[in-house]
PDB file of N, CA and C in Angstrom:
ATOM      1  N   MET I   1       8.365  17.573 -20.809  1.00  0.00           N
ATOM      2  CA  MET I   1       8.858  16.324 -21.158  1.00  0.00           C
ATOM      3  C   MET I   1       7.644  15.445 -20.945  1.00  0.00           C
ATOM      4  N   ASP I   2       7.223  14.715 -21.844  1.00  0.00           N
ATOM      5  CA  ASP I   2       6.249  13.554 -21.587  1.00  0.00           C
ATOM      6  C   ASP I   2       6.953  12.439 -20.645  1.00  0.00           C
ATOM      7  N   SER I   3       5.946  11.696 -20.209  1.00  0.00           N
ATOM      8  CA  SER I   3       6.276  10.514 -19.433  1.00  0.00           C
ATOM      9  C   SER I   3       6.637   9.233 -20.217  1.00  0.00           C
ATOM     10  N   LEU I   4       7.313   8.193 -19.570  1.00  0.00           N
ATOM     11  CA  LEU I   4       7.288   6.954 -20.392  1.00  0.00           C
ATOM     12  C   LEU I   4       6.239   6.392 -20.891  1.00  0.00           C
ATOM     13  N   GLY I   5       5.077   6.516 -20.161  1.00  0.00           N
ATOM     14  CA  GLY I   5       3.718   6.192 -20.802  1.00  0.00           C
ATOM     15  C   GLY I   5       2.875   7.307 -20.756  1.00  0.00           C
ATOM     16  N   ALA I   6       2.196   7.442 -22.057  1.00  0.00           N
ATOM     17  CA  ALA I   6       1.464   8.578 -22.459  1.00  0.00           C
ATOM     18  C   ALA I   6       0.302   8.538 -21.353  1.00  0.00           C
ATOM     19  N   GLU I   7      -0.264   7.411 -20.786  1.00  0.00           N
ATOM     20  CA  GLU I   7      -1.309   7.646 -19.689  1.00  0.00           C
ATOM     21  C   GLU I   7      -0.643   8.185 -18.451  1.00  0.00           C
ATOM     22  N   CYS I   8       0.523   8.379 -18.220  1.00  0.00           N
ATOM     23  CA  CYS I   8       1.010   8.986 -16.953  1.00  0.00           C
ATOM     24  C   CYS I   8       1.650  10.271 -17.126  1.00  0.00           C
ATOM     25  N   THR I   9       1.365  10.881 -18.554  1.00  0.00           N
ATOM     26  CA  THR I   9       1.951  12.248 -18.697  1.00  0.00           C
ATOM     27  C   THR I   9       1.059  13.325 -18.029  1.00  0.00           C
ATOM     28  N   PRO I  10      -0.107  13.096 -17.707  1.00  0.00           N
ATOM     29  CA  PRO I  10      -0.833  14.410 -16.831  1.00  0.00           C
ATOM     30  C   PRO I  10      -0.253  14.244 -15.435  1.00  0.00           C
ATOM     31  N   LEU I  11      -0.218  13.099 -15.030  1.00  0.00           N
ATOM     32  CA  LEU I  11       0.266  12.904 -13.552  1.00  0.00           C
ATOM     33  C   LEU I  11       1.780  13.332 -13.401  1.00  0.00           C
ATOM     34  N   LYS I  12       2.625  13.164 -14.627  1.00  0.00           N
ATOM     35  CA  LYS I  12       3.925  13.799 -14.522  1.00  0.00           C
ATOM     36  C   LYS I  12       4.018  15.301 -14.405  1.00  0.00           C
ATOM     37  N   HIS I  13       3.192  15.866 -15.263  1.00  0.00           N
ATOM     38  CA  HIS I  13       3.065  17.408 -15.418  1.00  0.00           C
ATOM     39  C   HIS I  13       2.597  17.793 -13.974  1.00  0.00           C
ATOM     40  N   LYS I  14       1.539  17.227 -13.405  1.00  0.00           N
ATOM     41  CA  LYS I  14       0.986  17.525 -12.124  1.00  0.00           C
ATOM     42  C   LYS I  14       2.187  17.543 -11.207  1.00  0.00           C
ATOM     43  N   TYR I  15       2.814  16.462 -10.825  1.00  0.00           N
ATOM     44  CA  TYR I  15       3.903  16.293 -10.148  1.00  0.00           C
ATOM     45  C   TYR I  15       5.094  17.423 -10.232  1.00  0.00           C
ATOM     46  N   ASP I  16       5.394  17.577 -11.599  1.00  0.00           N
ATOM     47  CA  ASP I  16       6.416  18.424 -11.761  1.00  0.00           C
ATOM     48  C   ASP I  16       5.925  19.887 -11.307  1.00  0.00           C
ATOM     49  N   ALA I  17       4.842  20.326 -11.652  1.00  0.00           N
ATOM     50  CA  ALA I  17       4.457  21.525 -11.275  1.00  0.00           C
ATOM     51  C   ALA I  17       4.450  21.749  -9.636  1.00  0.00           C
ATOM     52  N   CYS I  18       4.114  20.570  -8.948  1.00  0.00           N
ATOM     53  CA  CYS I  18       3.907  20.793  -7.528  1.00  0.00           C
ATOM     54  C   CYS I  18       5.166  20.926  -6.980  1.00  0.00           C
ATOM     55  N   PHE I  19       6.345  20.046  -7.686  1.00  0.00           N
ATOM     56  CA  PHE I  19       7.608  19.808  -7.032  1.00  0.00           C
ATOM     57  C   PHE I  19       8.280  21.401  -7.433  1.00  0.00           C
ATOM     58  N   THR I  20       8.060  21.805  -8.524  1.00  0.00           N
ATOM     59  CA  THR I  20       8.674  23.258  -8.617  1.00  0.00           C
ATOM     60  C   THR I  20       8.297  24.240  -7.680  1.00  0.00           C
ATOM     61  N   LYS I  21       6.983  24.161  -7.469  1.00  0.00           N
ATOM     62  CA  LYS I  21       6.257  25.184  -6.477  1.00  0.00           C
ATOM     63  C   LYS I  21       6.755  25.019  -5.260  1.00  0.00           C
ATOM     64  N   TRP I  22       6.784  23.690  -4.580  1.00  0.00           N
ATOM     65  CA  TRP I  22       7.379  23.365  -3.296  1.00  0.00           C
ATOM     66  C   TRP I  22       8.810  23.814  -3.300  1.00  0.00           C
ATOM     67  N   TYR I  23       9.733  23.282  -4.180  1.00  0.00           N
ATOM     68  CA  TYR I  23      11.104  23.812  -4.189  1.00  0.00           C
ATOM     69  C   TYR I  23      11.397  25.202  -4.046  1.00  0.00           C
ATOM     70  N   SER I  24      10.637  26.070  -4.996  1.00  0.00           N
ATOM     71  CA  SER I  24      10.980  27.378  -5.121  1.00  0.00           C
ATOM     72  C   SER I  24      10.470  28.299  -4.014  1.00  0.00           C
ATOM     73  N   GLU I  25       9.288  27.693  -3.515  1.00  0.00           N
ATOM     74  CA  GLU I  25       8.636  28.572  -2.483  1.00  0.00           C
ATOM     75  C   GLU I  25       8.660  28.073  -0.983  1.00  0.00           C
ATOM     76  N   LYS I  26       9.151  26.731  -0.740  1.00  0.00           N
ATOM     77  CA  LYS I  26       9.303  26.265   0.575  1.00  0.00           C
ATOM     78  C   LYS I  26      10.775  25.612   0.919  1.00  0.00           C
ATOM     79  N   PHE I  27      11.182  24.780   0.080  1.00  0.00           N
ATOM     80  CA  PHE I  27      12.430  24.175   0.420  1.00  0.00           C
ATOM     81  C   PHE I  27      13.552  25.237   0.526  1.00  0.00           C
ATOM     82  N   ILE I  28      13.711  25.993  -0.527  1.00  0.00           N
ATOM     83  CA  ILE I  28      14.865  26.816  -0.510  1.00  0.00           C
ATOM     84  C   ILE I  28      14.608  28.090   0.692  1.00  0.00           C
ATOM     85  N   ASN I  29      13.560  28.035   1.184  1.00  0.00           N
ATOM     86  CA  ASN I  29      13.255  28.748   2.711  1.00  0.00           C
ATOM     87  C   ASN I  29      13.460  27.993   3.604  1.00  0.00           C
ATOM     88  N   GLY I  30      13.781  26.799   3.636  1.00  0.00           N
ATOM     89  CA  GLY I  30      14.205  25.806   4.757  1.00  0.00           C
ATOM     90  C   GLY I  30      13.113  24.817   5.294  1.00  0.00           C
ATOM     91  N   GLU I  31      11.898  25.161   4.703  1.00  0.00           N
ATOM     92  CA  GLU I  31      10.622  24.336   4.930  1.00  0.00           C
ATOM     93  C   GLU I  31      10.924  22.638   4.450  1.00  0.00           C
ATOM     94  N   ARG I  32      10.897  21.709   5.092  1.00  0.00           N
ATOM     95  CA  ARG I  32      10.949  20.282   4.603  1.00  0.00           C
ATOM     96  C   ARG I  32       9.824  19.590   4.679  1.00  0.00           C
ATOM     97  N   SER I  33       8.552  20.208   4.280  1.00  0.00           N
ATOM     98  CA  SER I  33       7.323  19.486   4.171  1.00  0.00           C
ATOM     99  C   SER I  33       7.556  18.448   2.971  1.00  0.00           C
ATOM    100  N   ASN I  34       6.307  17.787   3.023  1.00  0.00           N
ATOM    101  CA  ASN I  34       6.317  16.746   1.853  1.00  0.00           C
ATOM    102  C   ASN I  34       5.004  17.033   1.063  1.00  0.00           C
ATOM    103  N   ASP I  35       4.806  18.170   0.415  1.00  0.00           N
ATOM    104  CA  ASP I  35       3.485  18.642  -0.190  1.00  0.00           C
ATOM    105  C   ASP I  35       3.302  17.578  -1.422  1.00  0.00           C
ATOM    106  N   CYS I  36       4.134  17.154  -2.128  1.00  0.00           N
ATOM    107  CA  CYS I  36       3.976  16.340  -3.307  1.00  0.00           C
ATOM    108  C   CYS I  36       3.831  14.979  -3.259  1.00  0.00           C
ATOM    109  N   ALA I  37       3.869  14.488  -1.882  1.00  0.00           N
ATOM    110  CA  ALA I  37       3.854  12.933  -1.719  1.00  0.00           C
ATOM    111  C   ALA I  37       2.711  12.153  -2.338  1.00  0.00           C
ATOM    112  N   ALA I  38       1.596  12.716  -2.216  1.00  0.00           N
ATOM    113  CA  ALA I  38       0.407  11.969  -2.803  1.00  0.00           C
ATOM    114  C   ALA I  38       0.390  11.939  -4.291  1.00  0.00           C
ATOM    115  N   VAL I  39       0.680  13.019  -4.972  1.00  0.00           N
ATOM    116  CA  VAL I  39       0.661  12.964  -6.369  1.00  0.00           C
ATOM    117  C   VAL I  39       2.021  12.190  -6.878  1.00  0.00           C
ATOM    118  N   PHE I  40       2.860  12.144  -6.224  1.00  0.00           N
ATOM    119  CA  PHE I  40       4.220  11.468  -6.530  1.00  0.00           C
ATOM    120  C   PHE I  40       3.694   9.947  -6.551  1.00  0.00           C
ATOM    121  N   LYS I  41       2.985   9.469  -5.414  1.00  0.00           N
ATOM    122  CA  LYS I  41       2.632   8.117  -5.404  1.00  0.00           C
ATOM    123  C   LYS I  41       1.800   7.569  -6.403  1.00  0.00           C
ATOM    124  N   GLU I  42       0.971   8.448  -6.782  1.00  0.00           N
ATOM    125  CA  GLU I  42       0.026   8.206  -8.069  1.00  0.00           C
ATOM    126  C   GLU I  42       0.623   7.906  -9.332  1.00  0.00           C
ATOM    127  N   TYR I  43       1.695   9.059  -9.580  1.00  0.00           N
ATOM    128  CA  TYR I  43       2.523   9.065 -10.911  1.00  0.00           C
ATOM    129  C   TYR I  43       3.588   7.821 -10.582  1.00  0.00           C
ATOM    130  N   GLN I  44       3.989   7.428  -9.439  1.00  0.00           N
ATOM    131  CA  GLN I  44       4.928   6.172  -9.411  1.00  0.00           C
ATOM    132  C   GLN I  44       4.190   4.869  -9.734  1.00  0.00           C
ATOM    133  N   ALA I  45       3.000   4.945  -9.179  1.00  0.00           N
ATOM    134  CA  ALA I  45       1.886   3.760  -9.513  1.00  0.00           C
ATOM    135  C   ALA I  45       1.706   3.697 -10.998  1.00  0.00           C
ATOM    136  N   CYS I  46       1.597   4.567 -11.567  1.00  0.00           N
ATOM    137  CA  CYS I  46       1.321   4.652 -13.048  1.00  0.00           C
ATOM    138  C   CYS I  46       2.389   4.136 -13.890  1.00  0.00           C
ATOM    139  N   ILE I  47       3.562   4.643 -13.503  1.00  0.00           N
ATOM    140  CA  ILE I  47       5.048   4.360 -14.120  1.00  0.00           C
ATOM    141  C   ILE I  47       5.212   2.788 -13.831  1.00  0.00           C
ATOM    142  N   ARG I  48       5.104   2.455 -12.630  1.00  0.00           N
ATOM    143  CA  ARG I  48       5.188   0.810 -12.399  1.00  0.00           C
ATOM    144  C   ARG I  48       4.256  -0.111 -13.287  1.00  0.00           C
ATOM    145  N   LYS I  49       3.130   0.433 -13.552  1.00  0.00           N
ATOM    146  CA  LYS I  49       1.947  -0.101 -14.237  1.00  0.00           C
ATOM    147  C   LYS I  49       2.592  -0.375 -15.753  1.00  0.00           C
ATOM    148  N   VAL I  50       3.022   0.859 -16.136  1.00  0.00           N
ATOM    149  CA  VAL I  50       3.584   0.700 -17.604  1.00  0.00           C
ATOM    150  C   VAL I  50       4.706  -0.144 -17.643  1.00  0.00           C
ATOM    151  N   LEU I  51       5.915  -0.153 -16.832  1.00  0.00           N
ATOM    152  CA  LEU I  51       6.944  -1.067 -16.836  1.00  0.00           C
ATOM    153  C   LEU I  51       6.535  -2.470 -16.829  1.00  0.00           C
ATOM    154  N   VAL I  52       5.445  -2.758 -15.968  1.00  0.00           N
ATOM    155  CA  VAL I  52       5.191  -4.139 -15.914  1.00  0.00           C
ATOM    156  C   VAL I  52       4.501  -4.409 -17.286  1.00  0.00           C
ATOM    157  N   ASP I  53       3.520  -3.539 -17.729  1.00  0.00           N
ATOM    158  CA  ASP I  53       2.870  -3.921 -18.901  1.00  0.00           C
ATOM    159  C   ASP I  53       3.880  -4.137 -20.122  1.00  0.00           C
ATOM    160  N   ARG I  54       4.805  -3.363 -20.182  1.00  0.00           N
ATOM    161  CA  ARG I  54       5.941  -3.468 -21.134  1.00  0.00           C
ATOM    162  C   ARG I  54       6.921  -4.596 -20.944  1.00  0.00           C
ATOM    163  N   GLY I  55       6.924  -5.439 -19.822  1.00  0.00           N
ATOM    164  CA  GLY I  55       7.875  -6.261 -19.570  1.00  0.00           C
ATOM    165  C   GLY I  55       9.221  -5.865 -19.090  1.00  0.00           C
ATOM    166  N   LEU I  56       9.280  -4.803 -18.705  1.00  0.00           N
ATOM    167  CA  LEU I  56      10.394  -3.959 -18.377  1.00  0.00           C
ATOM    168  C   LEU I  56      11.008  -4.336 -16.867  1.00  0.00           C
ATOM    169  N   THR I  57      10.283  -4.555 -16.016  1.00  0.00           N
ATOM    170  CA  THR I  57      10.835  -4.691 -14.593  1.00  0.00           C
ATOM    171  C   THR I  57      12.002  -5.664 -14.415  1.00  0.00           C
ATOM    172  N   LYS I  58      11.816  -6.804 -15.104  1.00  0.00           N
ATOM    173  CA  LYS I  58      13.037  -7.871 -14.884  1.00  0.00           C
ATOM    174  C   LYS I  58      14.188  -7.251 -15.507  1.00  0.00           C
ATOM    175  N   MET I  59      14.286  -6.583 -16.588  1.00  0.00           N
ATOM    176  CA  MET I  59      15.431  -5.941 -17.056  1.00  0.00           C
ATOM    177  C   MET I  59      15.862  -5.037 -16.211  1.00  0.00           C
ATOM    178  N   ILE I  60      15.181  -4.106 -15.490  1.00  0.00           N
ATOM    179  CA  ILE I  60      15.652  -3.217 -14.567  1.00  0.00           C
ATOM    180  C   ILE I  60      16.053  -3.799 -13.360  1.00  0.00           C
ATOM    181  N   ASP I  61      15.561  -4.804 -12.911  1.00  0.00           N
ATOM    182  CA  ASP I  61      15.972  -5.695 -11.697  1.00  0.00           C
ATOM    183  C   ASP I  61      17.384  -6.237 -11.939  1.00  0.00           C
ATOM    184  N   ASP I  62      17.462  -6.743 -13.193  1.00  0.00           N
ATOM    185  CA  ASP I  62      18.847  -7.312 -13.669  1.00  0.00           C
ATOM    186  C   ASP I  62      19.892  -6.321 -13.408  1.00  0.00           C
ATOM    187  N   ALA I  63      19.611  -5.201 -13.955  1.00  0.00           N
ATOM    188  CA  ALA I  63      20.563  -4.078 -13.980  1.00  0.00           C
ATOM    189  C   ALA I  63      20.933  -3.501 -12.769  1.00  0.00           C
ATOM    190  N   ARG I  64      20.243  -3.701 -11.748  1.00  0.00           N
ATOM    191  CA  ARG I  64      20.429  -2.949 -10.487  1.00  0.00           C
ATOM    192  C   ARG I  64      21.857  -3.454  -9.991  1.00  0.00           C
ATOM    193  N   PRO I  65      22.166  -4.491  -9.724  1.00  0.00           N
ATOM    194  CA  PRO I  65      23.554  -4.807  -9.314  1.00  0.00           C
ATOM    195  C   PRO I  65      24.781  -3.957 -10.165  1.00  0.00           C
ATOM    196  N   THR I  66      24.466  -4.189 -11.387  1.00  0.00           N
ATOM    197  CA  THR I  66      25.639  -3.424 -12.365  1.00  0.00           C
ATOM    198  C   THR I  66      25.750  -2.027 -12.044  1.00  0.00           C
ATOM    199  N   ILE I  67      24.437  -1.294 -11.936  1.00  0.00           N
ATOM    200  CA  ILE I  67      24.557   0.053 -11.746  1.00  0.00           C
ATOM    201  C   ILE I  67      24.734   0.639 -10.350  1.00  0.00           C
ATOM    202  N   GLY I  68      24.744  -0.266  -9.384  1.00  0.00           N
ATOM    203  CA  GLY I  68      24.814  -0.044  -7.889  1.00  0.00           C
ATOM    204  C   GLY I  68      23.644   0.619  -7.485  1.00  0.00           C
ATOM    205  N   SER I  69      22.538   0.260  -8.015  1.00  0.00           N
ATOM    206  CA  SER I  69      21.304   0.890  -7.400  1.00  0.00           C
ATOM    207  C   SER I  69      20.956   0.367  -6.012  1.00  0.00           C
ATOM    208  N   VAL I  70      20.428   1.334  -5.233  1.00  0.00           N
ATOM    209  CA  VAL I  70      20.357   1.105  -3.732  1.00  0.00           C
ATOM    210  C   VAL I  70      18.818   0.662  -3.600  1.00  0.00           C
ATOM    211  N   PHE I  71      18.085   0.893  -4.750  1.00  0.00           N
ATOM    212  CA  PHE I  71      16.577   0.850  -4.622  1.00  0.00           C
ATOM    213  C   PHE I  71      16.186  -0.680  -5.217  1.00  0.00           C
ATOM    214  N   ALA I  72      15.779  -1.516  -4.154  1.00  0.00           N
ATOM    215  CA  ALA I  72      15.280  -2.978  -4.458  1.00  0.00           C
ATOM    216  C   ALA I  72      14.004  -2.860  -5.005  1.00  0.00           C
ATOM    217  N   ALA I  73      13.779  -3.805  -5.851  1.00  0.00           N
ATOM    218  CA  ALA I  73      12.477  -4.148  -6.577  1.00  0.00           C
ATOM    219  C   ALA I  73      11.550  -4.439  -5.572  1.00  0.00           C
ATOM    220  N   SER I  74      10.193  -4.052  -5.562  1.00  0.00           N
ATOM    221  CA  SER I  74       9.437  -4.489  -4.750  1.00  0.00           C
ATOM    222  C   SER I  74       8.739  -5.829  -5.090  1.00  0.00           C
ATOM    223  N   ALA I  75       8.194  -6.672  -4.100  1.00  0.00           N
ATOM    224  CA  ALA I  75       7.671  -7.799  -4.407  1.00  0.00           C
ATOM    225  C   ALA I  75       6.499  -7.761  -5.438  1.00  0.00           C
ATOM    226  N   ASP I  76       5.642  -6.551  -5.149  1.00  0.00           N
ATOM    227  CA  ASP I  76       4.614  -6.215  -6.160  1.00  0.00           C
ATOM    228  C   ASP I  76       5.003  -6.151  -7.593  1.00  0.00           C
ATOM    229  N   ASP I  77       6.227  -5.680  -7.840  1.00  0.00           N
ATOM    230  CA  ASP I  77       6.613  -5.542  -9.157  1.00  0.00           C
ATOM    231  C   ASP I  77       7.006  -6.877  -9.806  1.00  0.00           C
ATOM    232  N   ARG I  78       7.780  -7.677  -8.989  1.00  0.00           N
ATOM    233  CA  ARG I  78       8.120  -8.869  -9.494  1.00  0.00           C
ATOM    234  C   ARG I  78       6.941  -9.694  -9.766  1.00  0.00           C
ATOM    235  N   HIS I  79       5.925  -9.853  -8.945  1.00  0.00           N
ATOM    236  CA  HIS I  79       4.493 -10.389  -9.128  1.00  0.00           C
ATOM    237  C   HIS I  79       3.861  -9.940 -10.136  1.00  0.00           C
ATOM    238  N   ALA I  80       3.821  -8.768 -10.483  1.00  0.00           N
ATOM    239  CA  ALA I  80       3.122  -7.975 -11.422  1.00  0.00           C
ATOM    240  C   ALA I  80       3.573  -8.517 -12.932  1.00  0.00           C
ATOM    241  N   ASP I  81       4.942  -8.451 -12.980  1.00  0.00           N
ATOM    242  CA  ASP I  81       5.624  -8.914 -13.985  1.00  0.00           C
ATOM    243  C   ASP I  81       5.229 -10.239 -14.523  1.00  0.00           C
ATOM    244  N   ALA I  82       5.429 -11.082 -13.367  1.00  0.00           N
ATOM    245  CA  ALA I  82       5.114 -12.560 -13.794  1.00  0.00           C
ATOM    246  C   ALA I  82       3.496 -12.939 -14.266  1.00  0.00           C
ATOM    247  N   ASP I  83       2.757 -11.919 -13.531  1.00  0.00           N
ATOM    248  CA  ASP I  83       1.356 -12.147 -14.103  1.00  0.00           C
ATOM    249  C   ASP I  83       0.958 -11.528 -15.294  1.00  0.00           C
ATOM    250  N   ALA I  84       1.770 -10.550 -15.680  1.00  0.00           N
ATOM    251  CA  ALA I  84       1.489  -9.812 -17.174  1.00  0.00           C
ATOM    252  C   ALA I  84       1.999 -10.963 -17.985  1.00  0.00           C
ATOM    253  N   SER I  85       3.195 -11.609 -18.014  1.00  0.00           N
ATOM    254  CA  SER I  85       3.775 -12.623 -18.587  1.00  0.00           C
ATOM    255  C   SER I  85       2.854 -13.666 -18.936  1.00  0.00           C
ATOM    256  N   ALA I  86       2.253 -14.278 -17.970  1.00  0.00           N
ATOM    257  CA  ALA I  86       1.268 -15.360 -17.829  1.00  0.00           C
ATOM    258  C   ALA I  86       0.127 -15.080 -18.833  1.00  0.00           C
ATOM    259  N   LYS I  87      -0.376 -13.707 -19.009  1.00  0.00           N
ATOM    260  CA  LYS I  87      -1.501 -13.384 -19.642  1.00  0.00           C
ATOM    261  C   LYS I  87      -1.242 -13.299 -21.086  1.00  0.00           C
ATOM    262  N   LYS I  88      -0.033 -13.310 -21.470  1.00  0.00           N
ATOM    263  CA  LYS I  88       0.258 -13.046 -22.893  1.00  0.00           C
ATOM    264  C   LYS I  88       0.209 -14.407 -23.590  1.00  0.00           C
TER     265      LYS I  88
END
């Protein structure tokens, strides 16, 4: 499956492969390492940029109380959204 933004798809595939390998070789054998953290952070940063560029972070933040999300938006996301809107 491709990512939300085409530019993030290679990172998504890299993370998916890392996670699958980690889960099947380590996690199910009791190891709780964090082998894929670095690639996940890269992928997450890419997705955040796509969300900001598409002006979607405000909509997501507005939906959080309704869906009961425990993940708060970061100040960086809110500022990036405002910056992207100002450039249009």
